[in-house]
Short mmCIF file of C-alpha atoms in Angstrom, two decimals:
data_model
loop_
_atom_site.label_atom_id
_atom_site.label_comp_id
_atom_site.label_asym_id
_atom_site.label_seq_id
_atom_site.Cartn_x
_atom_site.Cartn_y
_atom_site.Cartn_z
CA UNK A 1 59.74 31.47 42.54
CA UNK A 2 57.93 30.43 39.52
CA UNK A 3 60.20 28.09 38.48
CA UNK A 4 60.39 26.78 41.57
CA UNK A 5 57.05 25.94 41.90
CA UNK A 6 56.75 24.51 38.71
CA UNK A 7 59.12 21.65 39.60
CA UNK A 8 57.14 21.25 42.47
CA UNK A 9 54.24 20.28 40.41
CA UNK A 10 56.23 18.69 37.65
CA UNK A 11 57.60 16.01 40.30
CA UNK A 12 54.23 15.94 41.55
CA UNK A 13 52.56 15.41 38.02
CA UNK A 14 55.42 12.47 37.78
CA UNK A 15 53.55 10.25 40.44
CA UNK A 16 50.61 10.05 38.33
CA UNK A 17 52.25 9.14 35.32
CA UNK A 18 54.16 6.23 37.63
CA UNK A 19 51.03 5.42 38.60
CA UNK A 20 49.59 4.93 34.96
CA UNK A 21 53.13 3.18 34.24
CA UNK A 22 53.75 0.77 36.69
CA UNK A 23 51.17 -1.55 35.54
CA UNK A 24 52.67 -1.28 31.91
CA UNK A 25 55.97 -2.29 33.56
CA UNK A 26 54.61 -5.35 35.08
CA UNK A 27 53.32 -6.63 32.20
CA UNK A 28 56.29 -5.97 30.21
CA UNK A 29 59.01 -7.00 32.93
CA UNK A 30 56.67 -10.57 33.75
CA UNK A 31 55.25 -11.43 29.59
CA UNK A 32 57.15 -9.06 27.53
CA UNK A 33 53.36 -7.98 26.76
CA UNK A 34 53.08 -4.14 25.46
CA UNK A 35 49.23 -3.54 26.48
CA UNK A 36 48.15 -1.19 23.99
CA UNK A 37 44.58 -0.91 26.25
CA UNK A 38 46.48 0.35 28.80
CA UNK A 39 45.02 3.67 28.54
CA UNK A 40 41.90 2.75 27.63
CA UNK A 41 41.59 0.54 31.10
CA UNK A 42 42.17 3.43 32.68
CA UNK A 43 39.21 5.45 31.12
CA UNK A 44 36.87 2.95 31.71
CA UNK A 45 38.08 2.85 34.98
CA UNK A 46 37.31 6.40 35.32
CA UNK A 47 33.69 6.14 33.78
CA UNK A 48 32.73 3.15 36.10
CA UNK A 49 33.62 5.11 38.98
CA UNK A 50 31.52 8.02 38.31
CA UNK A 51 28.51 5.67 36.92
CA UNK A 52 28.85 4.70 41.26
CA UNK A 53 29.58 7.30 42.43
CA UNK A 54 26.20 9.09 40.85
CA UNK A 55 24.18 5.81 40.56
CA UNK A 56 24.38 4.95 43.98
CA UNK A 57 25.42 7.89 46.22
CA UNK A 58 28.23 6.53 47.57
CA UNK A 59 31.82 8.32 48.56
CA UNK A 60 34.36 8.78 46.07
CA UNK A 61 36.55 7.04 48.33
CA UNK A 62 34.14 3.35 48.44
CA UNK A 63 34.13 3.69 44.53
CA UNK A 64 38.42 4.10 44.84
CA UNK A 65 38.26 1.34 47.32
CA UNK A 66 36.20 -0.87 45.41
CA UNK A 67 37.43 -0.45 41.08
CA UNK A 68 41.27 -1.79 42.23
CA UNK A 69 40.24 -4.98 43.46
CA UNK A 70 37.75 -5.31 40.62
CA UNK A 71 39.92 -4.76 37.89
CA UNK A 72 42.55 -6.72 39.53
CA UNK A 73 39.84 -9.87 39.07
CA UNK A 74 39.13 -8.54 35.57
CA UNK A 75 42.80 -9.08 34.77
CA UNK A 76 43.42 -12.42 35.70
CA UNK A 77 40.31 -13.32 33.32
CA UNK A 78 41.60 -11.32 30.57
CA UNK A 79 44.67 -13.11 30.93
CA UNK A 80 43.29 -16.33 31.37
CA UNK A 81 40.88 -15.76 28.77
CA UNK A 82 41.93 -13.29 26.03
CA UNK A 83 45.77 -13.23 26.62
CA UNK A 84 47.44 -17.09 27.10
CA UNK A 85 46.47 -18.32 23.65
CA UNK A 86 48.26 -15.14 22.03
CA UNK A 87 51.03 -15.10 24.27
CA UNK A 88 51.78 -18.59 22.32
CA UNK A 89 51.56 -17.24 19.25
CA UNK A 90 54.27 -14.42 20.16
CA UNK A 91 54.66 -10.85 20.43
CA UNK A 92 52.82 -9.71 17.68
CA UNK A 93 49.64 -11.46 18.47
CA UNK A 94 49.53 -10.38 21.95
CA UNK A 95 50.20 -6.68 20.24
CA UNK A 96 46.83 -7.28 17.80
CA UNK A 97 45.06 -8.47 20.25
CA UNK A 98 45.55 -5.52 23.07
CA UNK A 99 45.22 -2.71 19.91
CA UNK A 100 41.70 -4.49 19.54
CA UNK A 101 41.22 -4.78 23.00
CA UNK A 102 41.03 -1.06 23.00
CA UNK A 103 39.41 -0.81 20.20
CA UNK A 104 36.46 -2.29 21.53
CA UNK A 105 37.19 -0.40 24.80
CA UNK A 106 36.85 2.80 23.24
CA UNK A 107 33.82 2.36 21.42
CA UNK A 108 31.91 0.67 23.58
CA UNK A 109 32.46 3.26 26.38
CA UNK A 110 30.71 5.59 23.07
CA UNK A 111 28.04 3.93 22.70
CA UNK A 112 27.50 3.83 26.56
CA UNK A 113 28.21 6.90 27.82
CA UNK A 114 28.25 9.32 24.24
CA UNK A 115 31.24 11.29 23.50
CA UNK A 116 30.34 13.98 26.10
CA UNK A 117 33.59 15.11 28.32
CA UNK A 118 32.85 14.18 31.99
CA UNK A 119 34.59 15.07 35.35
CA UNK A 120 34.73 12.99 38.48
CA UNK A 121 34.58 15.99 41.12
CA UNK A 122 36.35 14.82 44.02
CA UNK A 123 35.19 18.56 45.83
CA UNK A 124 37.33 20.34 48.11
CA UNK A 125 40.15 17.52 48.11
CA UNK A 126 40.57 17.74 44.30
CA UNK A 127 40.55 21.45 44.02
CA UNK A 128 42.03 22.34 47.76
CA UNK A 129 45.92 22.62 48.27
CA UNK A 130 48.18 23.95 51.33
CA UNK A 131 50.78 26.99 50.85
CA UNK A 132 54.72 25.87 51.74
CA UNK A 133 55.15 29.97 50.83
CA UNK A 134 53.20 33.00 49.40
CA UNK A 135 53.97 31.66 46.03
CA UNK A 136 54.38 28.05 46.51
CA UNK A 137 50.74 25.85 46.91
CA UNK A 138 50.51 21.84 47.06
CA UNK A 139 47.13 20.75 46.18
CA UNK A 140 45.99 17.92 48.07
CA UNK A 141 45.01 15.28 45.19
CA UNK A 142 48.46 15.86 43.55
CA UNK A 143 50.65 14.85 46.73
CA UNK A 144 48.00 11.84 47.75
CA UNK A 145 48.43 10.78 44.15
CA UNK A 146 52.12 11.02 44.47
CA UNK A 147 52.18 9.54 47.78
CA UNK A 148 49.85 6.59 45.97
CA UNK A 149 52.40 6.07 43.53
CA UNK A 150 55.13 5.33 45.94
CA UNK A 151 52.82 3.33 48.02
CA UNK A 152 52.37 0.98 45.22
CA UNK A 153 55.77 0.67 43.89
CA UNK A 154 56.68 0.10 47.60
CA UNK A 155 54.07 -3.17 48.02
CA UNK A 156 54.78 -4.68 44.88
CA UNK A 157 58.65 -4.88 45.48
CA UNK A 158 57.75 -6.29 48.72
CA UNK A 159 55.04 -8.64 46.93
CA UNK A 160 58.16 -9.81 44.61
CA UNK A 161 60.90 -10.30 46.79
CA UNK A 162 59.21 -11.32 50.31
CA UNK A 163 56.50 -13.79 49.70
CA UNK A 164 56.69 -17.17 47.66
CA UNK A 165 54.07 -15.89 44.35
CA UNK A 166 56.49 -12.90 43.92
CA UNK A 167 59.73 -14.86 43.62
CA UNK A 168 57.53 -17.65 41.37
CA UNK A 169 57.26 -14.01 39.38
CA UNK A 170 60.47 -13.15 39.17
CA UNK A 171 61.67 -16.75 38.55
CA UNK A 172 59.12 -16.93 34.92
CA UNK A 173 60.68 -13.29 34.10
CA UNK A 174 63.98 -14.95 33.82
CA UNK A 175 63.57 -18.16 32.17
CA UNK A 176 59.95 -19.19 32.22
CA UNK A 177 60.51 -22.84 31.08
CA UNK A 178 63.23 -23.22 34.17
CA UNK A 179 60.24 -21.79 36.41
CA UNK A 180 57.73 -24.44 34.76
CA UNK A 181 60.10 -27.14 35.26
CA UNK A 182 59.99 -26.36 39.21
CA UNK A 183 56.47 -26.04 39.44
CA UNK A 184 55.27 -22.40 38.26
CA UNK A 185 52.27 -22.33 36.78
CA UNK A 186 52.81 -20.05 33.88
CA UNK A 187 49.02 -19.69 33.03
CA UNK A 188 48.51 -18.42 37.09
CA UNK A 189 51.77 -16.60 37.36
CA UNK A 190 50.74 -14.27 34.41
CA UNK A 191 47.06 -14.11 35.58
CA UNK A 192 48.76 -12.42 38.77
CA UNK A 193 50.64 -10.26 36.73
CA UNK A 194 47.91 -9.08 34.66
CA UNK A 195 45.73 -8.27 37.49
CA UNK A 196 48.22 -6.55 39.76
CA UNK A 197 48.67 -4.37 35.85
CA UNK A 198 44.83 -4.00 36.06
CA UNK A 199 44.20 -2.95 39.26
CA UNK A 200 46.95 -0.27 39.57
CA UNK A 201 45.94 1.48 36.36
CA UNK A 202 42.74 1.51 37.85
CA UNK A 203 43.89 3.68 40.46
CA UNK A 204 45.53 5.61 38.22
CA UNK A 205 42.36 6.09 35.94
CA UNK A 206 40.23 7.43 38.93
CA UNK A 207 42.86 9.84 40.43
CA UNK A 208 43.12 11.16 36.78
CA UNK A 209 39.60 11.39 36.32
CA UNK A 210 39.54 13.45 39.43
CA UNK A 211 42.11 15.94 37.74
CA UNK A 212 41.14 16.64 34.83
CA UNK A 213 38.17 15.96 32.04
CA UNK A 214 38.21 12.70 30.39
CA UNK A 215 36.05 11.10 27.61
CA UNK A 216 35.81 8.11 25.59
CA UNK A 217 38.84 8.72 23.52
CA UNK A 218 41.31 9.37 25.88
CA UNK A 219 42.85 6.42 26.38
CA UNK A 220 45.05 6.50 23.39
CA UNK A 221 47.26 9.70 25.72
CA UNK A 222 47.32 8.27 28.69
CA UNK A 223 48.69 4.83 27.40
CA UNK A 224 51.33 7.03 25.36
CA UNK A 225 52.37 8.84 29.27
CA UNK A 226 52.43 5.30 30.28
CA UNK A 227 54.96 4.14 27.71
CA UNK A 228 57.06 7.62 27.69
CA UNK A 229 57.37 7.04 31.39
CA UNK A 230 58.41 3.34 31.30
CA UNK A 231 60.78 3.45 28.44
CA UNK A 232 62.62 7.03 30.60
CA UNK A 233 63.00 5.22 33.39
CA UNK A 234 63.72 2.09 32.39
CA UNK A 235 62.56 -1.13 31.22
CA UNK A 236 62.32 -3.42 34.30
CA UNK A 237 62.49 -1.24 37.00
CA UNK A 238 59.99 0.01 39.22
CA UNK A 239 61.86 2.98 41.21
CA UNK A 240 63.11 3.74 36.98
CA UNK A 241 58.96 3.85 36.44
CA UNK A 242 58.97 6.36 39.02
CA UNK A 243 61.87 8.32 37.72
CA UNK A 244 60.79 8.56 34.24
CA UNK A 245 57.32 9.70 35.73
CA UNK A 246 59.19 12.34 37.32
CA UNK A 247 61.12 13.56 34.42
CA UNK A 248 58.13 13.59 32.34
CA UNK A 249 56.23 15.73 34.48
CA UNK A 250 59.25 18.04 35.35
CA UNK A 251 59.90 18.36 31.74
CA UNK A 252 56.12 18.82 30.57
CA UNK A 253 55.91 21.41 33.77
CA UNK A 254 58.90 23.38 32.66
CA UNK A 255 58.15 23.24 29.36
CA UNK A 256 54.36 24.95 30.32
CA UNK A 257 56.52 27.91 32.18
CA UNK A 258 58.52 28.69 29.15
CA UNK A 259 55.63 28.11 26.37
CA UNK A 260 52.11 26.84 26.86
CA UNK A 261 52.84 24.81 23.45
CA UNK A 262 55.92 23.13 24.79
CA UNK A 263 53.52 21.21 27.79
CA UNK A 264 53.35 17.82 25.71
CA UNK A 265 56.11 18.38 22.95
CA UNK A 266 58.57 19.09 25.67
CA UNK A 267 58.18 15.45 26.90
CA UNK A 268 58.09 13.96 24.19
CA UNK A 269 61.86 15.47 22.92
CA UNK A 270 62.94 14.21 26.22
CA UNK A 271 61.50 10.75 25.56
CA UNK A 272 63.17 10.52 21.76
CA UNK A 273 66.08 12.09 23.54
CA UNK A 274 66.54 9.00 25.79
CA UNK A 275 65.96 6.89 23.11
CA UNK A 276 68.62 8.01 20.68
CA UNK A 277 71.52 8.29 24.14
CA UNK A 278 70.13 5.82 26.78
CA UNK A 279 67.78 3.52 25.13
CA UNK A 280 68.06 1.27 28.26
CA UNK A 281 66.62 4.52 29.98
CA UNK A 282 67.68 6.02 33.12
CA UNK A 283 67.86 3.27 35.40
CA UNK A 284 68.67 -0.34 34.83
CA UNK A 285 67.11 -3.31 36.37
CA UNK A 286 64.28 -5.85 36.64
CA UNK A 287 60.67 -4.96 37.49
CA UNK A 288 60.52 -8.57 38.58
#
């Protein structure tokens, strides 16, 4: 029964790390950008939401409400403003100019907050779970978190293919000077982009932060969950995000059972796994 409940919370664990890597995806499958401040996004993220949340009094739940929508606005200024001009310059440059990006991230969030570890207590919800059996307990954060993850993959694929700025999307994923010809703005499309990449690791930061301890210098992990997930999967596919998310937790949960030290090195061998037999990952298709 052990095992069995460690795949539970493997798949579980898997929705967060779709949740971190769907933004990555978007970003890749829209610009062929790599955002190497992914993770860091995500911490600050985490450490703006507790600065609220015991600045101000207010429910976790306003401050969850409230750092997706900002961030999402945040993105389409970094884009706009940090991001276009490399973009021209090609791959690399955008690559420089995200590792700096968290850079700068990471030590201002030091000089800020210090280098303490902090917790974002989300009380009974983030500690409480419900028992399928004797053995067998769900906590509550880890299934909302999953159920998050799906809820997110779900509206964006419905963002893409239903509504006239999603297809525009898809359309400068293909062949961006074919969109541009028909009228895409390429500066606005990828502004979109950024922020919908912005505001879901946002989400992703927070429900993190309610998990487990974070501090300044996490980011670095969490981008590298990010990437492990998105390359499993699949590059350009969302429901592939979602798989490799899966796998990775399954494998890092399983690994835990047989030996503590095999958590994170038991992902990573699946990830370099992958690589060397599927490098096109589990799944193949387009994120946009």
């Amino acid at each position: 029964m052990d095992w069995f409940n460690a795949v539970v919370q493997g798949v579980l664990l898997g929705g967060l790390y779709a949740l971190f890597a769907t933004g990555l995806s978007v970003m890749f499958g829209v610009m062929r950008v790599v955002n190497l401040g992914h993770g860091d996004l995500a911490v600050v993220a985490s450490f703006m939401a507790l600065a609220m949340v015991n600045g101000t009094g207010l429910p976790l739940w306003v401050a969850i409400a409230v750092m997706a929508p900002l961030f999402a606005v945040l993105g389409y200024v970094t884009q706009r403003v940090l991001l276009r001009r490399s973009l021209r310059a090609g791959p690399m440059s955008t690559l420089v100019v995200t590792f700096g990006l968290s850079i700068i991230l990471q030590n201002v969030l030091l000089e800020i907050f210090s280098a303490d570890t902090r917790t974002l207590g989300g009380g009974a919800f983030a500690t409480g779970s419900f028992r399928l059996t004797q053995d067998i307990s769900i906590p509550y954060l880890s299934l909302a978190t999953f159920v998050l993850a799906v809820i997110v993959i779900i509206a964006i694929q419905m963002f893409l293919s239903r509504t006239g700025l999603g297809r525009m999307l898809r359309a400068s994923s293909d062949d961006p000077d074919t969109a541009t010809l028909v009228g895409a703005d390429s500066r606005h499309v990828y502004g979109i982009a950024t922020a919908i990449a912005f505001g879901t690791v946002a989400l992703a930061g927070v429900m993190m932060a309610m998990r487990s301890s974070f501090d300044p210098s996490t980011g670095p992990s969490r981008l590298l969950f990010a990437f492990e997930a998105v390359v499993i999967g699949g590059l350009g596919s969302l429901w592939g995000t979602l798989l490799g998310g899966m796998v990775l937790g399954l494998t890092q949960s399983l690994g835990s059972q047989i030996d503590p030290a095999l958590t994170i090195l038991g992902g990573h061998i699946v990830f370099l796994a992958v690589l060397a037999l599927r490098p096109q990952g589990l799944l193949q298709g387009r994120t946009v």
